[in-house]
Coordinates of C-alpha atoms in Angstrom, one line a residue:
X1 CA 117.3 120.5 88.7
X2 CA 114.6 122.0 90.9
X3 CA 112.6 123.0 87.8
X4 CA 112.6 119.4 86.5
X5 CA 111.3 118.3 89.9
X6 CA 108.4 120.7 89.9
X7 CA 107.5 120.0 86.2
X8 CA 106.3 116.4 86.8
X9 CA 102.8 116.5 85.4
X10 CA 101.3 113.3 86.7
X11 CA 101.9 110.4 89.1
X12 CA 102.8 106.9 88.0
X13 CA 101.4 103.6 89.4
X14 CA 104.2 103.3 91.9
X15 CA 103.5 106.8 93.3
X16 CA 99.8 106.1 93.4
X17 CA 100.4 103.0 95.4
X18 CA 102.6 104.9 97.8
X19 CA 100.0 107.7 98.2
X20 CA 97.3 105.1 98.9
X21 CA 99.4 103.7 101.7
X22 CA 100.2 107.1 103.2
X23 CA 96.7 108.7 103.4
X24 CA 93.5 109.2 101.6
X25 CA 92.7 111.5 98.6
X26 CA 90.1 114.2 99.6
X27 CA 88.1 116.6 97.6
X28 CA 89.3 120.1 98.6
X29 CA 86.2 122.0 97.7
X30 CA 84.0 122.0 100.8
X31 CA 86.7 120.2 102.9
X32 CA 86.2 121.4 106.5
X33 CA 89.2 119.8 108.3
X34 CA 92.8 121.0 108.3
X35 CA 93.7 122.2 104.8
X36 CA 97.2 123.6 105.1
X37 CA 96.6 126.8 103.3
X38 CA 95.0 125.0 100.3
X39 CA 91.9 126.5 98.7
X40 CA 88.7 124.7 99.7
X41 CA 86.3 127.1 97.9
X42 CA 87.4 127.8 94.3
X43 CA 89.9 124.9 93.5
X44 CA 92.7 127.4 92.8
X45 CA 95.2 125.0 94.4
X46 CA 93.9 121.8 92.7
X47 CA 90.8 119.7 93.2
X48 CA 92.2 117.0 95.4
X49 CA 94.9 116.5 98.0
X50 CA 96.3 113.9 100.4
X51 CA 95.0 113.9 104.0
X52 CA 95.6 111.7 107.0
X53 CA 95.7 111.6 110.8
X54 CA 98.3 110.2 113.1
X55 CA 97.6 110.1 116.9
X56 CA 96.4 113.6 117.7
X57 CA 97.9 115.2 114.5
X58 CA 96.2 116.1 111.3
X59 CA 98.4 116.0 108.2
X60 CA 97.6 117.6 104.8
X61 CA 100.3 116.9 102.2
X62 CA 101.3 119.3 99.4
X63 CA 101.7 116.7 96.6
X64 CA 103.5 118.2 93.6
X65 CA 101.4 116.3 91.0
X66 CA 98.2 117.3 92.7
X67 CA 98.9 121.0 92.7
X68 CA 98.1 123.0 89.6
X69 CA 100.5 122.6 86.6
X70 CA 101.2 125.7 84.5
X71 CA 102.5 124.8 81.0
X72 CA 104.2 128.1 80.2
X73 CA 105.7 128.6 83.7
X74 CA 109.1 126.8 84.0
X75 CA 109.4 127.6 87.7
X76 CA 105.9 126.3 88.5
X77 CA 105.4 129.1 91.1
X78 CA 102.0 127.8 92.1
X79 CA 103.6 124.6 93.3
X80 CA 106.7 126.1 94.8
X81 CA 104.6 128.6 96.7
X82 CA 103.3 125.8 98.9
X83 CA 106.1 123.2 98.8
X84 CA 109.0 125.7 99.0
X85 CA 107.6 127.0 102.3
X86 CA 107.3 123.6 104.0
X87 CA 110.0 122.4 106.5
X88 CA 109.9 118.7 105.8
X89 CA 109.8 117.2 102.3
X90 CA 109.3 113.6 101.3
X91 CA 111.1 112.7 98.0
X92 CA 109.7 109.6 96.3
X93 CA 111.9 107.6 93.9
X94 CA 111.3 104.7 91.6
X95 CA 114.0 102.0 90.9
X96 CA 116.9 103.3 88.8
X97 CA 116.4 106.9 89.8
X98 CA 119.4 109.3 89.6
X99 CA 121.1 110.8 92.7
X100 CA 119.3 113.5 94.7
X101 CA 121.1 116.3 96.5
X102 CA 119.4 119.0 98.5
X103 CA 121.9 121.5 97.1
X104 CA 119.6 121.7 94.1
X105 CA 116.7 123.0 96.2
X106 CA 116.5 126.8 96.5
X107 CA 114.4 127.4 99.6
X108 CA 114.8 129.2 102.9
X109 CA 112.5 126.8 104.8
X110 CA 113.0 123.2 103.5
X111 CA 115.4 121.9 106.1
X112 CA 114.6 118.1 106.2
X113 CA 114.3 115.7 103.3
X114 CA 113.0 112.2 103.8
X115 CA 113.9 110.1 100.7
X116 CA 111.7 107.1 100.1
X117 CA 112.8 104.6 97.4
X118 CA 110.4 101.9 96.2
X119 CA 111.6 98.4 95.2
X120 CA 109.5 96.0 93.1
X121 CA 106.5 98.4 92.9
X122 CA 103.0 97.2 92.2
X123 CA 103.9 93.6 93.2
X124 CA 103.3 91.4 96.2
X125 CA 107.0 92.0 97.2
X126 CA 106.9 95.8 97.1
X127 CA 109.1 97.4 99.8
X128 CA 110.6 100.7 100.6
X129 CA 114.0 102.0 101.8
X130 CA 114.3 105.3 103.7
X131 CA 117.1 107.8 104.1
X132 CA 117.2 111.3 105.6
X133 CA 119.1 114.5 104.7
X134 CA 118.8 117.4 107.1
X135 CA 120.4 120.8 107.5
X136 CA 123.5 120.8 109.7
X137 CA 121.8 122.8 112.5
X138 CA 118.8 120.5 112.8
X139 CA 119.4 118.0 115.6
X140 CA 119.0 114.2 115.0
X141 CA 115.5 112.8 115.5
X142 CA 113.8 109.5 115.6
X143 CA 112.5 106.9 115.2
X144 CA 115.9 105.4 114.2
X145 CA 116.2 103.9 110.7
X146 CA 117.7 100.4 110.9
X147 CA 120.8 99.9 108.8
X148 CA 120.4 98.2 105.4
X149 CA 116.7 97.5 105.9
X150 CA 113.8 97.7 103.5
X151 CA 110.3 98.1 104.9
X152 CA 107.4 96.1 103.4
X153 CA 104.2 97.8 102.5
X154 CA 102.4 97.8 105.8
X155 CA 100.6 100.0 108.3
X156 CA 103.7 99.7 110.5
X157 CA 105.8 101.4 107.8
X158 CA 103.2 104.1 107.4
X159 CA 103.2 104.9 111.1
X160 CA 107.0 104.8 111.1
X161 CA 107.1 107.3 108.2
X162 CA 104.5 109.7 109.7
X163 CA 106.3 109.7 113.1
X164 CA 109.6 110.4 111.2
X165 CA 108.2 113.5 109.4
X166 CA 106.4 114.8 112.5
X167 CA 109.6 114.5 114.6
X168 CA 111.6 116.1 111.7
X169 CA 109.5 119.2 111.8
X170 CA 109.7 119.4 115.7
X171 CA 113.5 119.0 115.4
X172 CA 113.8 121.7 112.8
X173 CA 112.1 124.2 115.1
X174 CA 115.0 123.7 117.5
X175 CA 117.6 124.9 114.9
X176 CA 119.2 128.3 115.3
X177 CA 117.4 129.8 112.4
X178 CA 113.9 128.8 113.5
X179 CA 114.7 129.7 117.2
X180 CA 115.8 133.2 116.1
X181 CA 112.6 133.6 114.0
X182 CA 110.4 132.5 116.9
X183 CA 112.2 134.8 119.3
X184 CA 111.9 137.7 117.0
X185 CA 108.2 137.0 116.5
X186 CA 107.5 136.9 120.2
X187 CA 109.4 140.1 120.8
X188 CA 107.3 141.9 118.1
X189 CA 104.1 140.5 119.8
X190 CA 105.2 141.8 123.2
X191 CA 106.2 145.2 121.7
X192 CA 102.7 145.4 120.1
X193 CA 101.0 144.5 123.4
X194 CA 103.1 147.1 125.4
X195 CA 102.5 149.9 122.9
X196 CA 98.9 149.4 121.9
X197 CA 97.1 147.4 124.6
X198 CA 98.3 148.9 127.9
X199 CA 95.8 150.9 129.9
X200 CA 96.9 154.0 131.9
X201 CA 94.0 153.6 134.3
X202 CA 94.8 152.3 137.7
X203 CA 92.9 149.4 139.3
X204 CA 90.8 150.5 142.3
X205 CA 90.2 147.5 144.5
X206 CA 87.7 149.4 146.7
X207 CA 84.0 148.8 146.3
X208 CA 82.6 151.4 143.9
X209 CA 79.0 150.7 144.5
X210 CA 77.3 149.8 147.8
X211 CA 73.9 148.2 148.1
X212 CA 71.4 148.0 150.9
X213 CA 71.5 144.3 152.0
X214 CA 68.5 144.5 154.3
X215 CA 69.8 142.3 157.0
X216 CA 71.7 139.9 154.9
X217 CA 74.6 138.2 156.6
X218 CA 77.9 139.7 155.9
X219 CA 80.1 137.3 153.9
X220 CA 83.5 136.4 155.3
X221 CA 86.5 137.4 153.3
X222 CA 87.9 134.5 151.3
X223 CA 91.4 133.7 152.3
X224 CA 93.9 133.7 149.5
X225 CA 95.4 130.3 148.7
X226 CA 98.9 129.9 150.0
X227 CA 101.5 130.5 147.2
X228 CA 98.7 131.0 144.7
X229 CA 101.2 132.9 142.4
X230 CA 102.8 129.5 141.5
X231 CA 99.6 128.6 139.6
X232 CA 99.8 131.6 137.3
X233 CA 99.3 131.1 133.6
X234 CA 102.1 133.6 132.8
X235 CA 105.7 133.4 133.6
X236 CA 107.1 133.5 137.1
X237 CA 110.7 134.8 137.3
X238 CA 113.7 134.3 139.6
X239 CA 117.2 135.7 139.5
X240 CA 119.7 132.8 139.1
X241 CA 123.2 132.0 138.1
X242 CA 123.3 129.7 135.0
X243 CA 126.3 127.5 134.3
X244 CA 127.7 128.0 130.8
X245 CA 129.5 124.7 130.1
X246 CA 131.0 126.0 126.9
X247 CA 133.0 128.8 128.6
X248 CA 133.1 127.2 132.1
X249 CA 131.6 130.2 133.8
X250 CA 128.4 131.3 135.5
X251 CA 126.1 133.9 134.0
X252 CA 123.6 136.0 135.9
X253 CA 120.2 135.3 134.3
X254 CA 116.5 135.6 134.9
X255 CA 114.7 132.3 134.9
X256 CA 111.1 132.4 133.7
X257 CA 108.7 129.5 133.9
X258 CA 105.2 129.8 132.4
X259 CA 102.6 127.2 131.6
X260 CA 104.1 126.7 128.2
X261 CA 107.8 127.6 128.2
X262 CA 111.0 127.8 130.3
X263 CA 113.4 130.7 129.3
X264 CA 116.7 132.0 130.5
X265 CA 117.4 135.7 129.8
X266 CA 120.9 137.0 130.4
X267 CA 120.6 140.1 132.6
X268 CA 123.5 142.0 131.0
X269 CA 122.7 141.6 127.3
X270 CA 118.9 141.0 127.7
X271 CA 119.2 138.1 125.2
X272 CA 117.4 134.8 125.5
X273 CA 120.1 132.3 126.0
X274 CA 117.9 129.2 126.5
X275 CA 114.3 128.2 126.0
X276 CA 112.3 125.0 125.8
X277 CA 108.7 123.9 126.1
X278 CA 107.4 122.8 129.5
X279 CA 106.3 119.6 127.7
X280 CA 110.0 118.8 127.0
X281 CA 110.9 118.8 130.7
X282 CA 111.3 115.2 132.0
X283 CA 112.8 115.8 135.5
X284 CA 115.0 117.8 137.8
X285 CA 117.6 117.3 140.6
X286 CA 117.2 119.9 143.3
X287 CA 119.6 120.8 146.1
X288 CA 119.6 123.4 148.9
X289 CA 121.0 126.2 146.6
X290 CA 121.0 124.7 143.1
X291 CA 118.8 122.8 140.7
X292 CA 119.5 120.8 137.5
X293 CA 116.6 120.6 135.0
X294 CA 116.6 117.8 132.5
X295 CA 114.7 118.1 129.2
X296 CA 114.2 116.3 125.8
X297 CA 116.7 113.4 125.5
X298 CA 118.3 114.1 128.9
X299 CA 120.1 117.4 128.2
X300 CA 120.2 119.7 131.2
X301 CA 120.7 123.2 132.4
X302 CA 122.3 123.8 135.8
X303 CA 121.1 126.8 137.9
X304 CA 122.1 128.1 141.3
X305 CA 120.3 130.6 143.5
X306 CA 121.9 133.8 144.7
X307 CA 123.1 134.1 148.3
X308 CA 120.5 133.5 151.0
X309 CA 117.9 132.7 148.4
X310 CA 117.5 129.0 148.9
X311 CA 113.7 129.5 149.1
X312 CA 113.8 130.2 145.4
X313 CA 114.9 126.7 144.6
X314 CA 111.9 125.3 146.6
X315 CA 109.5 127.6 144.6
X316 CA 111.1 126.5 141.3
X317 CA 110.5 122.9 142.1
X318 CA 106.9 123.6 143.0
X319 CA 106.4 125.5 139.8
X320 CA 107.9 122.7 137.8
X321 CA 105.6 120.2 139.4
X322 CA 102.6 122.3 138.4
X323 CA 103.7 123.3 134.8
X324 CA 105.5 120.1 133.6
X325 CA 105.1 116.3 133.7
X326 CA 108.5 115.7 135.1
X327 CA 109.6 114.5 138.5
X328 CA 112.5 114.6 141.0
X329 CA 115.4 112.4 140.0
X330 CA 116.7 109.5 142.0
X331 CA 120.4 108.7 142.6
X332 CA 121.3 105.0 142.9
X333 CA 124.5 103.0 143.5
X334 CA 124.2 99.7 141.7
X335 CA 125.9 96.5 142.7
X336 CA 127.0 93.6 140.6
X337 CA 126.1 89.9 141.2
X338 CA 128.6 87.1 141.3
X339 CA 128.8 87.1 137.5
X340 CA 129.6 90.8 137.3
X341 CA 126.1 91.6 136.0
X342 CA 124.1 94.6 137.0
X343 CA 120.8 92.8 136.3
X344 CA 119.0 95.1 133.8
X345 CA 118.9 96.0 130.1
X346 CA 119.0 99.6 128.7
X347 CA 118.2 100.7 125.1
X348 CA 119.9 103.3 123.0
X349 CA 117.8 106.1 124.5
X350 CA 119.0 105.3 128.0
X351 CA 115.6 103.8 129.0
X352 CA 115.5 100.7 131.1
X353 CA 113.8 97.9 129.0
X354 CA 114.1 95.0 131.5
X355 CA 115.0 94.5 135.1
X356 CA 115.9 91.1 136.6
X357 CA 113.2 90.5 139.3
X358 CA 114.6 90.6 142.8
X359 CA 118.1 91.3 141.6
X360 CA 120.3 94.0 143.0
X361 CA 119.1 96.7 140.6
X362 CA 115.5 95.7 141.3
X363 CA 116.1 95.9 145.1
X364 CA 117.7 99.3 144.7
X365 CA 114.4 100.6 143.1
X366 CA 115.2 100.4 139.4
X367 CA 112.1 99.6 137.3
X368 CA 111.2 99.0 133.7
X369 CA 110.6 102.4 132.0
X370 CA 113.1 104.3 134.2
X371 CA 115.3 106.7 132.2
X372 CA 119.0 107.0 132.9
X373 CA 120.2 110.7 132.6
X374 CA 123.6 110.3 134.3
X375 CA 126.0 107.4 134.6
X376 CA 129.0 108.0 136.9
X377 CA 128.5 111.8 136.7
X378 CA 128.5 111.6 132.8
X379 CA 125.4 112.9 131.0
X380 CA 123.7 110.1 129.0
X381 CA 122.7 112.7 126.3
X382 CA 126.5 113.1 125.5
X383 CA 127.1 109.3 125.1
X384 CA 126.5 106.9 122.2
X385 CA 124.8 103.6 123.0
X386 CA 128.1 101.8 122.9
X387 CA 129.8 104.3 125.2
X388 CA 126.9 104.0 127.6
X389 CA 127.2 100.2 127.7
X390 CA 131.0 100.4 128.1
X391 CA 130.7 102.8 131.0
X392 CA 128.2 100.5 132.7
X393 CA 130.3 97.4 132.1
X394 CA 133.7 98.7 133.1
X395 CA 133.0 101.1 136.0
X396 CA 134.0 99.7 139.4
X397 CA 131.3 101.6 141.2
X398 CA 128.2 102.4 139.1
X399 CA 126.3 105.4 140.3
X400 CA 123.3 106.5 138.1
X401 CA 120.8 109.2 138.2
X402 CA 117.4 108.1 137.0
X403 CA 114.0 109.6 136.2
X404 CA 111.2 107.3 137.4
X405 CA 108.5 106.3 134.8
X406 CA 104.9 107.5 134.8
X407 CA 102.4 105.7 137.0
X408 CA 101.4 103.4 134.1
X409 CA 105.0 102.3 133.6
X410 CA 105.7 104.3 130.4
X411 CA 109.0 106.3 130.4
X412 CA 109.0 110.0 130.6
X413 CA 109.7 111.7 127.3
X414 CA 109.9 115.2 125.8
X415 CA 107.1 116.2 123.5
X416 CA 109.4 115.8 120.4
X417 CA 109.9 112.1 121.4
X418 CA 106.2 111.2 122.1
X419 CA 105.4 110.4 118.5
X420 CA 107.5 107.3 118.0
X421 CA 106.9 103.7 116.9
X422 CA 106.7 101.2 119.8
X423 CA 109.5 98.7 119.5
X424 CA 108.5 95.1 119.8
X425 CA 110.8 92.3 120.9
X426 CA 110.5 89.0 119.0
X427 CA 111.6 85.4 119.6
X428 CA 112.4 83.4 116.5
X429 CA 112.1 79.7 115.8
X430 CA 114.8 77.4 114.4
X431 CA 114.0 78.7 110.9
X432 CA 114.6 82.3 111.9
X433 CA 110.9 83.2 111.8
X434 CA 109.2 85.3 114.6
X435 CA 107.1 83.0 116.8
X436 CA 106.5 85.1 119.9
X437 CA 106.5 88.8 120.7
X438 CA 106.6 91.1 123.7
X439 CA 106.0 94.9 124.0
X440 CA 108.3 96.8 126.3
X441 CA 107.3 99.3 129.0
X442 CA 104.0 97.6 129.9
X443 CA 103.0 96.0 133.1
X444 CA 102.1 92.8 131.4
X445 CA 105.4 91.7 129.8
X446 CA 104.5 88.1 129.0
X447 CA 105.3 86.6 125.7
X448 CA 102.5 86.3 123.1
X449 CA 102.2 83.9 120.2
X450 CA 102.5 85.3 116.7
X451 CA 99.6 84.2 114.5
X452 CA 100.6 82.0 111.6
X453 CA 98.0 83.6 109.2
X454 CA 99.1 85.8 106.3
X455 CA 98.9 89.6 106.4
X456 CA 95.5 91.1 106.1
X457 CA 94.5 93.9 103.8
X458 CA 95.9 97.2 104.8
X459 CA 93.9 100.0 106.4
X460 CA 94.5 103.7 105.7
X461 CA 93.9 104.4 109.4
X462 CA 96.6 104.5 112.0
X463 CA 96.2 101.4 114.0
X464 CA 98.0 101.1 117.3
X465 CA 97.0 97.6 118.4
X466 CA 95.2 94.6 117.2
X467 CA 95.8 91.8 114.7
X468 CA 96.5 94.1 111.7
X469 CA 99.3 95.8 113.6
X470 CA 100.7 92.4 114.7
X471 CA 100.5 90.9 111.2
X472 CA 102.4 94.0 109.8
X473 CA 105.0 93.5 112.5
X474 CA 105.4 89.9 111.4
X475 CA 105.9 90.9 107.8
X476 CA 108.4 93.6 109.0
X477 CA 110.4 91.0 110.8
X478 CA 110.4 88.6 107.9
X479 CA 112.1 91.2 105.9
X480 CA 114.8 91.5 108.6
X481 CA 113.7 95.0 109.7
X482 CA 115.0 94.4 113.2
X483 CA 115.1 97.5 115.4
X484 CA 117.5 96.8 118.3
X485 CA 115.5 97.2 121.5
X486 CA 118.1 96.8 124.2
X487 CA 121.5 95.6 125.1
X488 CA 122.6 93.9 128.2
X489 CA 125.8 94.9 130.0
X490 CA 127.3 92.0 131.8
X491 CA 131.1 91.6 131.9
X492 CA 133.3 93.4 129.4
X493 CA 133.1 91.3 126.2
X494 CA 135.7 91.1 123.4
X495 CA 135.1 93.4 120.5
X496 CA 134.0 90.5 118.3
X497 CA 131.4 89.4 120.8
X498 CA 129.6 92.7 121.4
X499 CA 126.0 93.0 120.3
X500 CA 125.6 95.3 117.3
X501 CA 123.1 98.1 116.7
X502 CA 123.3 101.4 118.4
X503 CA 119.9 102.6 117.1
X504 CA 121.5 105.7 115.6
X505 CA 119.9 107.3 112.6
X506 CA 122.1 107.3 109.5
X507 CA 122.1 110.8 108.0
X508 CA 122.6 110.5 104.2
X509 CA 123.3 113.8 102.3
X510 CA 122.6 112.1 99.0
X511 CA 120.0 109.8 97.7
X512 CA 118.4 108.9 94.4
X513 CA 115.6 110.3 92.2
X514 CA 114.8 110.9 88.5
X515 CA 112.4 113.3 87.0
X516 CA 109.4 111.1 86.2
X517 CA 108.9 109.5 89.6
X518 CA 109.9 112.6 91.6
X519 CA 107.4 113.6 94.2
X520 CA 107.3 116.5 96.7
X521 CA 105.2 115.5 99.8
X522 CA 105.3 118.3 102.3
X523 CA 103.4 117.6 105.5
X524 CA 102.0 120.6 107.2

């Protein structure tokens, strides 16, 4: 039960080992960094907590066994006050734990559970398996969990887990419940601004005071910058027709693009029918009277201007160039070589991982890091990896719409995808051990030799490069934790000959725990 979970008084050796991998214990009193609503003055929420950083994130965990324990309070409200209001919860299990189901959790906010189960704890062979349970309205999120894989204790696993929980919280904010809460909060703020902070005084642009300049040269009036309104911090609006694919009809809407958000408001009902962050926009396809905006994993909205308002489309494109990191898409028709091959590899995200130099695809302008958003008029966001490969293999004429990579060769991603683990491709020797590696989406894609030395001591930091990272990658490969990077699509292969691994994340509604090793870890 939930009460049994909250009533764990102390952590065992296996949990302590996991906490040491995940972050560092910090003294709360006098702690000046991000504290996640924990008391840093009077120790009312415990004396210590778990803190770490990952890329540009600060994470403070609400650890159940570190929060105050109340002997006579079965519900442990001091603990539930913090953990029950978190969105993502890590559940830690020891070997032989009983099944866990989120149905036992009574909370309005806990939407994602990441279940971590330890194997052979406190030994040299310690490893972890990971599963995810999420509410039905929370969209899938990465990085993908390889099927039937256990992760060795390493900095790579730590980064994988932190990226998973950060992406889980970002994905939860896209659910209907949290979107409605965010919309309601913004409406209340706008109402408060309109009622309490609006001045009735008019702005007089005339000069109110004149001074004797004593022969000073009169300054010339500064000319206003052309189309300066496009650089506004607030939202710029246009009247558009938005395509409702669910009902196959057009809806009259107001499109607003600010420095932070893109919103569509239905004119008739005044309801917000779409919104996303400008950081999620990855590209757009513009025409004379219409525009298609791609965001996140390649989803899109289709808008058209009203009659004789083609100038609006040009302004929308200029505004998107200013407020987002996206770019105009490119349409290509790809040819096959004499073997029926297109000459490039694509991974499960629709991102081009390799292009055959000077092949037909390369000559057409396709480069490593490009992102496919449409294949033969079909949106890649609606396809599984296998469906994507089948479409590329079997289509007589392959027409694709791509989004070019950034100038450094990295693919364009939405903000919810940025915190992901880089996938490394390995070559193995005759004994199945990794001997060479190559990192995708870099200008220098040469193969590098894997050092033969054993793994070095782990760091609590978040390394992104260097020998520690490489040694952890080697350990990960030795435990068969292979994350499929890409699949080639040559001729149509028999079902038994296809490459496996779609990179999809298994969503498991049930996992295991028992009372004594149970842990709530709620990143904030």
